[in-house]
Coordinates of C-alpha atoms in Angstrom, one line a residue:
Chain A
M395 CA -29.1 -18.1 50.7
S396 CA -32.2 -18.6 48.6
D397 CA -34.0 -15.7 46.9
T398 CA -36.6 -15.8 49.6
S399 CA -34.1 -14.6 52.2
G400 CA -35.3 -11.7 54.3
Q401 CA -38.9 -12.3 53.3
V402 CA -41.8 -13.2 55.6
L403 CA -43.1 -16.4 54.0
S404 CA -46.2 -16.9 56.2
V405 CA -49.4 -16.6 54.3
S406 CA -51.1 -14.9 57.2
N407 CA -48.8 -12.0 56.9
K408 CA -49.2 -9.2 54.4
Q409 CA -47.0 -9.4 51.4
G410 CA -43.9 -7.2 51.2
T411 CA -43.9 -6.6 55.0
K412 CA -41.3 -7.6 57.5
R413 CA -41.3 -8.7 61.1
E414 CA -39.6 -6.6 63.8
Y415 CA -37.5 -8.6 66.3
E416 CA -35.4 -7.7 69.2
T417 CA -32.6 -9.7 70.6
I418 CA -30.8 -9.2 73.9
L419 CA -27.6 -10.9 74.3
I420 CA -25.1 -11.2 77.2
L421 CA -21.4 -11.2 76.5
R422 CA -18.7 -12.3 78.8
P423 CA -17.5 -9.4 80.9
Q424 CA -13.9 -10.1 79.7
T425 CA -14.8 -9.3 76.1
S426 CA -12.6 -6.4 75.0
K427 CA -13.9 -3.3 73.3
V428 CA -12.2 -4.3 70.1
G429 CA -13.8 -7.7 70.5
I430 CA -17.3 -6.2 70.8
R431 CA -16.7 -4.0 67.7
E432 CA -15.5 -6.9 65.7
F433 CA -18.4 -9.1 66.8
V434 CA -20.9 -6.4 65.8
T435 CA -19.3 -5.9 62.4
K436 CA -19.4 -9.6 61.8
M437 CA -23.0 -9.8 62.8
Q438 CA -23.8 -6.9 60.4
G439 CA -22.5 -9.1 57.6
V440 CA -25.0 -11.8 58.7
F441 CA -27.9 -9.3 58.7
E442 CA -26.9 -8.1 55.2
K443 CA -26.6 -11.6 53.9
C444 CA -30.1 -12.4 55.2
G445 CA -31.7 -9.3 53.7
A446 CA -32.5 -8.0 57.2
R447 CA -32.0 -4.5 58.5
L448 CA -30.7 -3.4 61.8
I449 CA -32.8 -0.6 63.3
K450 CA -31.2 -0.1 66.6
I451 CA -28.3 -1.4 68.6
E452 CA -27.5 -0.4 72.2
N453 CA -24.9 -1.3 74.7
W454 CA -26.3 -1.4 78.1
G455 CA -22.9 -1.8 79.7
T456 CA -21.7 -4.3 82.2
R457 CA -24.4 -5.3 84.6
T458 CA -24.5 -7.6 87.5
L459 CA -26.4 -10.7 86.6
A460 CA -29.2 -11.8 88.9
Y461 CA -27.6 -15.2 89.0
P462 CA -24.2 -16.3 87.6
I463 CA -24.2 -17.7 84.1
N464 CA -21.3 -20.0 83.3
R465 CA -19.7 -18.9 86.6
S466 CA -19.7 -15.3 85.4
P467 CA -21.3 -12.9 87.9
T468 CA -21.5 -10.0 85.4
G469 CA -22.1 -9.6 81.7
I470 CA -22.2 -7.0 79.0
Y471 CA -25.7 -6.5 77.6
L472 CA -26.3 -5.7 74.0
Y473 CA -29.7 -4.9 72.6
W474 CA -30.5 -5.4 69.0
R475 CA -33.6 -4.4 67.1
Y476 CA -34.1 -5.4 63.5
L477 CA -36.5 -6.1 60.6
G478 CA -36.5 -9.3 58.6
G479 CA -38.0 -12.7 58.2
S480 CA -37.7 -15.7 60.4
D481 CA -34.6 -16.8 58.6
I482 CA -32.6 -13.9 60.1
V483 CA -33.5 -15.1 63.6
H484 CA -32.4 -18.6 62.8
E485 CA -29.1 -17.4 61.2
F486 CA -28.4 -14.8 63.8
E487 CA -28.9 -17.2 66.7
R488 CA -26.8 -19.9 65.0
N489 CA -24.0 -17.4 64.9
L490 CA -24.5 -16.4 68.5
R491 CA -24.4 -20.1 69.5
I492 CA -21.0 -20.5 67.9
T493 CA -19.5 -17.3 69.3
D494 CA -17.7 -18.2 72.5
S495 CA -18.1 -14.8 74.2
V496 CA -21.9 -14.9 74.1
L497 CA -23.2 -16.2 77.5
R498 CA -26.9 -16.0 76.6
F499 CA -29.3 -14.5 74.1
Y500 CA -33.1 -14.1 73.8
T501 CA -35.1 -13.0 70.8
V502 CA -38.7 -11.6 70.9
K503 CA -40.9 -10.8 68.0
V504 CA -42.0 -7.2 68.6
D505 CA -44.3 -6.6 65.7
E506 CA -45.3 -8.1 62.4
D507 CA -46.7 -6.7 59.1
V508 CA -44.2 -3.9 59.4
D509 CA -43.7 -1.8 56.3
P510 CA -39.9 -1.6 56.0
A511 CA -40.0 2.0 54.8
A512 CA -41.9 3.1 57.9
R513 CA -39.0 2.1 60.2
P514 CA -35.9 4.1 59.5
S515 CA -32.7 2.7 60.8
E516 CA -31.1 4.6 63.7
I517 CA -27.8 3.0 63.0
T518 CA -25.0 5.5 62.2
D519 CA -21.3 5.0 61.7
D520 CA -20.7 7.1 64.8
L521 CA -23.0 4.8 66.9
L522 CA -21.2 1.7 65.6
E523 CA -17.9 3.3 66.4
N524 CA -18.9 3.7 70.1
I525 CA -20.8 0.4 70.4
S526 CA -18.2 -1.1 72.6
E527 CA -18.9 1.6 75.2
P528 CA -22.2 2.1 77.0
P529 CA -23.9 5.4 76.4
P530 CA -23.6 8.0 79.2
E531 CA -26.1 6.9 81.9
P532 CA -29.0 9.3 82.4
E533 CA -29.8 9.8 86.0
P534 CA -31.9 6.8 87.0
E535 CA -35.4 7.7 87.9
P536 CA -36.5 7.1 91.5
V537 CA -38.2 3.8 91.6
R538 CA -41.4 3.1 93.5
E539 CA -40.1 0.3 95.6
V540 CA -42.3 -2.3 97.2
E541 CA -40.9 -3.7 100.4
E542 CA -42.1 -5.9 103.2
E543 CA -43.6 -8.3 100.7
N544 CA -42.4 -11.3 102.8
S545 CA -45.5 -11.3 104.8
M546 CA -47.6 -11.6 101.6
Y547 CA -49.3 -14.7 102.6
A548 CA -50.0 -13.6 106.1
D549 CA -53.2 -11.8 106.8
D550 CA -51.4 -8.5 107.0
G551 CA -49.6 -9.0 103.8
V552 CA -51.7 -6.6 101.8
E553 CA -51.0 -3.7 104.0
G554 CA -47.3 -4.4 103.6
L555 CA -47.7 -4.1 99.9
E556 CA -49.7 -0.9 100.1
E557 CA -47.3 0.8 102.4
G558 CA -44.4 -0.1 100.2
V559 CA -46.0 1.4 97.1
N560 CA -47.4 4.5 98.7
Chain B
M1267 CA -60.3 -24.4 114.5
S1268 CA -61.2 -20.9 115.1
D1269 CA -59.5 -20.1 111.8
D1270 CA -62.4 -21.6 109.9
N1271 CA -64.9 -19.2 111.4
K1272 CA -62.6 -16.2 110.9
P1273 CA -63.9 -13.9 108.2
R1274 CA -61.6 -13.8 105.2
S1275 CA -59.6 -10.7 105.2
N1276 CA -59.7 -8.6 102.1
R1277 CA -56.3 -9.2 100.6
R1278 CA -56.9 -7.3 97.4
S1279 CA -54.5 -4.4 97.2
T1280 CA -55.4 -1.1 95.9
S1281 CA -51.9 -0.2 95.0
L1282 CA -51.1 2.5 92.5
L1283 CA -49.5 0.1 90.2
A1284 CA -52.5 -2.2 90.1
N1285 CA -54.9 0.6 89.3
D1286 CA -52.8 2.0 86.5
R1287 CA -54.6 0.6 83.4
T1288 CA -52.1 2.1 81.1
L1289 CA -49.1 0.4 82.8
V1290 CA -46.8 -1.0 80.1
I1291 CA -45.3 -4.3 81.3
D1292 CA -42.0 -4.8 79.7
Y1293 CA -39.5 -7.6 80.4
K1294 CA -36.7 -5.1 79.9
N1295 CA -37.7 -3.2 83.0
P1296 CA -36.7 -5.2 86.0
Q1297 CA -37.4 -2.4 88.4
L1298 CA -41.0 -2.5 87.6
L1299 CA -41.2 -6.3 87.6
K1300 CA -39.7 -6.4 91.0
S1301 CA -42.8 -4.7 92.4
F1302 CA -44.7 -7.8 91.4
L1303 CA -42.4 -10.3 93.0
T1304 CA -42.1 -11.4 96.6
D1305 CA -38.7 -11.1 98.3
R1306 CA -38.2 -14.7 97.5
G1307 CA -38.6 -13.9 93.8
K1308 CA -42.0 -15.5 93.4
I1309 CA -44.7 -13.9 91.3
V1310 CA -47.3 -12.3 93.5
P1311 CA -50.8 -13.7 92.8
A1312 CA -53.3 -11.4 91.2
R1313 CA -55.7 -11.8 94.0
I1314 CA -53.1 -10.2 96.3
S1315 CA -51.6 -7.6 94.0
G1316 CA -55.0 -6.6 92.7
V1317 CA -53.9 -6.4 89.0
S1318 CA -56.4 -7.4 86.3
A1319 CA -56.2 -10.9 84.7
R1320 CA -54.8 -9.4 81.5
Q1321 CA -52.1 -7.5 83.4
Q1322 CA -51.2 -10.6 85.4
R1323 CA -50.7 -12.6 82.1
Q1324 CA -48.4 -9.8 80.9
I1325 CA -46.5 -9.7 84.2
T1326 CA -46.1 -13.5 84.2
R1327 CA -44.7 -13.5 80.6
A1328 CA -42.4 -10.5 81.3
V1329 CA -41.1 -12.0 84.6
K1330 CA -40.2 -15.3 82.9
R1331 CA -38.5 -13.5 80.1
A1332 CA -36.5 -11.3 82.4
R1333 CA -35.5 -14.3 84.5
M1334 CA -34.0 -15.9 81.3
L1335 CA -31.9 -12.8 80.8
A1336 CA -30.7 -12.7 84.4
L1337 CA -32.4 -9.4 84.9
I1338 CA -34.3 -10.7 87.9
P1339 CA -33.5 -13.9 89.8
Y1340 CA -35.3 -17.2 89.7
T1341 CA -35.0 -17.7 93.4
V1342 CA -33.6 -15.6 96.2
Q1343 CA -32.0 -17.5 99.0

């Protein structure tokens, strides 16, 4: 790694600031709890090497995928949030690509010109210990469901939408 | 042919979601995004759902991201 690692090199960004990224990745449902913990520990090494800092990591548990990926109908979702430069995204995604248990990943830039001191890390040893298990689910909020949208293009479609929401 | 003479029905919805200007569109919230999809999984046009152009752009972006992550389907058979 060069000495510019972890830095935001774009001239349009303020000096000394970092970018905030979030990555969601889907692991194979067969991945063991030990496997997840090992994977997270390994990735932490990647973050340290790139001068990036993990802010948050969440296990969303095993979810049913909307469509099968690599013939897998379910997957374990992991949510990562971190500060760094673009090199961490490159290096992190390279590592995800060579990890067999990763089905899919997606990174989004949340914010830029972030002062690293303003974003304390929420990562604790305890949290990392339990990363292989999803947190206890809070009661899901009742969702305002919209139904009968199939007649959307018919003349009475609008009423269907309104009824569903109200 | 009588369809040509028929007055256009007002399709614009006045749903609660569309009127909520402070609505935060997040690709991580598939439950919310589903209210902007047809039952075939298509994105509902803004002229029908009644959301603002700005919101529609946010919805489109969020739906496409959520599809990538298999949170919502590309198509429903």
